[in-house]
Amino acid sequence: GENVEQHPSTLSVQEGDSAVIKCTYSDSASNYFPWYKQELGKRPQLIIDIRSNVGEKKDQRIAVTLNKTAKHFSLHITETQPEDSAVYFCAARDSGGYQKVTFGTGTKLQVIP
Amino acid sequence: DAGITQSPRYKITETGRQVTLMCHQTWSHSYMFWYRQDLGHGLRLIYYSAAADITDKGEVPDGYVVSRSKTENFPLTLESATRSQTSVYFCASSEASNEQFFGPGTRLTVL
């Protein structure tokens, strides 16, 4: 099955700096890569996603890049703000018909004011 | 999102008891999922369902049972709870090729 590794497990940045979270996946047939943000005590919520036919996608201060050859994808947050503090999960969905998604183990991002 | 709900939100039970966690969604999504979230492990898939009466095991299914007699409901049963099943449980739903929407979670403690 799919295996997703995520690094780092914790990340502290100063407000206004950029944050980068990296993930690798094992199944070359995976075709959809969502990123979820989970605030303390809340449910995970999708913040951005990318499909395998696209190399980069941007939405305001967040962007995701995908390197299919290396089986690697990354989340970039620019101009970080205290409200960006949360746990971020990357995920990969396999190509099977059941929409199964495998999650990374999460990155706890702390933005220091 | 009001479209997917879980009950109870908090549950304390004892080892060996049967516990059922409920999940209900109002979107008529075909796909539903149960995850458990534990520190250091992220979200691990327990069971998933592609439609009513179609379910299959995920990564960590041992000790759990699911059913899906109606599209909108996907209950998860712990047949004989163990302490290792203390966790936060999330239900999610999706339609084909779209994002998964998560419920608010159930925090389960097994004493």
XYZ file of C-alpha atoms in Angstrom:
224
model
C 0.000 0.000 0.000
C 0.835 3.671 -0.112
C 3.333 5.079 2.380
C 3.616 8.824 2.988
C 6.493 10.344 4.924
C 6.347 13.929 6.160
C 9.074 16.218 7.481
C 9.688 18.022 9.709
C 7.490 16.923 12.587
C 7.740 20.367 14.186
C 8.574 23.730 12.680
C 8.928 27.122 14.319
C 9.172 30.295 12.250
C 9.049 33.992 12.936
C 5.971 35.832 11.789
C 6.458 36.993 8.229
C 8.940 34.251 7.340
C 8.209 31.347 5.022
C 7.522 27.755 6.054
C 8.119 24.649 3.959
C 6.812 21.156 4.695
C 7.960 18.212 2.615
C 6.385 14.842 1.874
C 7.330 11.779 -0.109
C 5.067 8.980 -1.299
C 5.753 5.441 -2.419
C 3.036 4.529 -4.926
C 3.814 5.978 -8.346
C 0.150 5.466 -9.307
C -1.079 7.986 -6.710
C -2.787 10.859 -8.499
C -4.130 13.312 -5.938
C -2.279 15.085 -3.129
C -4.289 17.121 -0.612
C -2.999 19.148 2.305
C -5.055 19.526 5.468
C -4.761 21.983 8.324
C -5.888 21.005 11.795
C -6.189 23.563 14.533
C -6.071 22.424 18.133
C -9.199 20.480 19.052
C -10.713 20.899 15.596
C -11.255 18.681 12.579
C -8.801 18.564 9.631
C -9.767 20.898 6.809
C -8.478 20.987 3.262
C -6.341 24.019 2.452
C -4.979 23.126 -0.971
C -4.637 20.123 -3.239
C -2.824 19.181 -6.410
C -3.424 16.528 -9.017
C -0.752 14.481 -10.721
C -1.045 16.310 -14.052
C -0.016 19.624 -12.465
C 3.411 20.607 -11.136
C 2.481 23.594 -9.018
C -0.597 25.268 -7.591
C -0.909 28.480 -5.657
C -3.657 30.027 -3.549
C -2.745 33.375 -2.037
C -0.015 32.711 0.556
C 0.076 28.948 0.143
C 1.468 26.901 -2.697
C 2.091 23.246 -3.366
C 4.645 21.722 -5.701
C 4.723 18.174 -7.025
C 7.653 16.241 -8.478
C 6.236 12.998 -9.827
C 9.618 11.635 -10.854
C 10.974 11.958 -7.344
C 7.596 11.163 -5.749
C 7.914 14.280 -3.679
C 5.543 17.156 -2.898
C 5.825 20.204 -0.698
C 3.701 22.879 0.954
C 4.977 26.443 1.001
C 3.466 29.120 3.214
C 4.742 32.649 2.699
C 4.390 35.680 4.973
C 3.351 33.461 7.863
C 0.891 34.780 10.429
C 0.097 33.584 13.959
C -3.181 32.102 12.698
C -1.154 29.751 10.496
C -0.094 27.930 13.674
C -1.607 24.445 13.442
C -0.796 20.880 12.478
C -0.513 20.294 8.743
C -1.011 16.905 7.104
C -0.026 15.894 3.623
C -1.762 12.981 1.957
C -1.736 10.897 -1.175
C -4.676 9.186 -2.815
C -4.081 5.986 -4.690
C -5.467 5.305 -8.128
C -7.889 2.624 -6.967
C -11.609 3.199 -7.143
C -12.286 3.780 -3.456
C -10.852 7.279 -2.937
C -8.557 5.998 -0.205
C -6.125 8.559 1.126
C -2.969 7.873 3.125
C -1.866 10.646 5.461
C 1.554 11.715 6.614
C 2.209 11.939 10.335
C 1.785 15.703 10.488
C 3.863 18.838 11.018
C 3.184 21.099 13.958
C 3.820 24.644 12.765
C 4.333 27.392 15.302
C 4.466 30.980 14.080
C 6.127 33.208 16.634
C 4.783 36.779 16.721
C -19.409 21.556 8.504
C -22.977 20.903 9.527
C -23.225 18.319 6.742
C -21.309 15.635 8.628
C -21.878 14.932 12.277
C -20.551 12.462 14.810
C -21.969 11.242 18.085
C -21.142 11.087 20.856
C -18.462 13.765 20.908
C -16.935 12.341 24.072
C -17.165 8.822 25.463
C -15.626 7.078 28.425
C -16.004 3.324 28.608
C -14.427 0.328 30.250
C -12.294 -2.449 28.836
C -14.386 -5.194 27.296
C -17.504 -3.123 26.639
C -19.006 -2.693 23.199
C -19.076 0.869 21.922
C -20.659 2.299 18.784
C -19.627 5.615 17.290
C -22.107 7.196 14.921
C -21.453 9.171 11.753
C -24.112 10.885 9.656
C -23.738 12.986 6.503
C -26.396 14.923 4.628
C -24.626 15.326 1.278
C -25.380 11.841 -0.064
C -21.657 11.335 -0.615
C -20.834 7.879 -1.872
C -17.591 7.428 0.050
C -17.217 7.375 3.806
C -14.210 6.725 6.000
C -13.250 6.140 9.611
C -9.871 7.295 10.916
C -8.230 7.243 14.295
C -5.820 9.963 15.296
C -3.040 9.303 17.760
C -0.041 11.440 18.588
C 2.854 10.562 16.315
C 0.738 8.527 13.922
C -1.339 11.112 12.139
C -4.626 9.878 10.743
C -4.850 6.142 10.156
C -7.647 4.591 8.134
C -9.732 1.998 9.967
C -12.475 1.200 7.463
C -13.940 2.761 4.377
C -17.056 2.411 2.276
C -17.721 3.131 -1.387
C -21.513 2.889 -1.160
C -24.264 1.346 0.900
C -23.408 -2.282 1.706
C -19.852 -1.913 0.333
C -17.169 -1.695 2.999
C -13.533 -2.695 3.261
C -10.664 -2.708 5.720
C -8.138 0.055 5.977
C -4.743 0.131 7.656
C -5.829 -0.647 11.260
C -9.123 -2.604 11.216
C -8.534 -5.110 14.034
C -11.104 -4.844 16.819
C -13.507 -2.723 14.783
C -16.652 -3.472 12.801
C -18.576 -1.213 10.433
C -21.836 -1.325 8.563
C -23.488 0.861 5.975
C -27.105 0.014 5.399
C -27.937 3.590 4.355
C -25.819 6.003 2.342
C -25.925 8.690 5.022
C -24.851 6.604 8.012
C -21.596 4.805 8.738
C -21.409 3.525 12.333
C -18.180 2.174 13.794
C -18.388 -0.468 16.520
C -15.666 -1.515 18.914
C -16.743 -5.041 19.747
C -14.740 -5.361 22.979
C -12.950 -2.117 23.773
C -9.286 -2.180 24.769
C -7.113 0.571 26.222
C -5.155 0.740 22.991
C -8.348 1.961 21.310
C -8.286 5.166 23.331
C -8.053 7.747 20.593
C -9.794 10.496 18.691
C -11.967 9.084 15.929
C -12.829 11.031 12.799
C -15.411 10.159 10.223
C -15.103 11.641 6.732
C -17.044 11.606 3.498
C -16.315 12.475 -0.104
C -17.679 12.275 -3.576
C -15.572 10.889 -6.416
C -12.354 12.818 -7.095
C -13.141 15.438 -4.485
C -11.859 16.354 -1.067
C -12.750 14.488 2.068
C -14.862 16.383 4.566
C -14.277 15.481 8.183
C -16.703 15.302 11.047
C -15.954 17.019 14.381
C -14.474 13.875 15.921
C -15.225 11.641 18.892
C -12.790 11.491 21.766
C -12.924 7.973 23.198
C -11.295 6.939 26.456
C -11.142 3.270 27.424
C -10.389 2.701 31.102
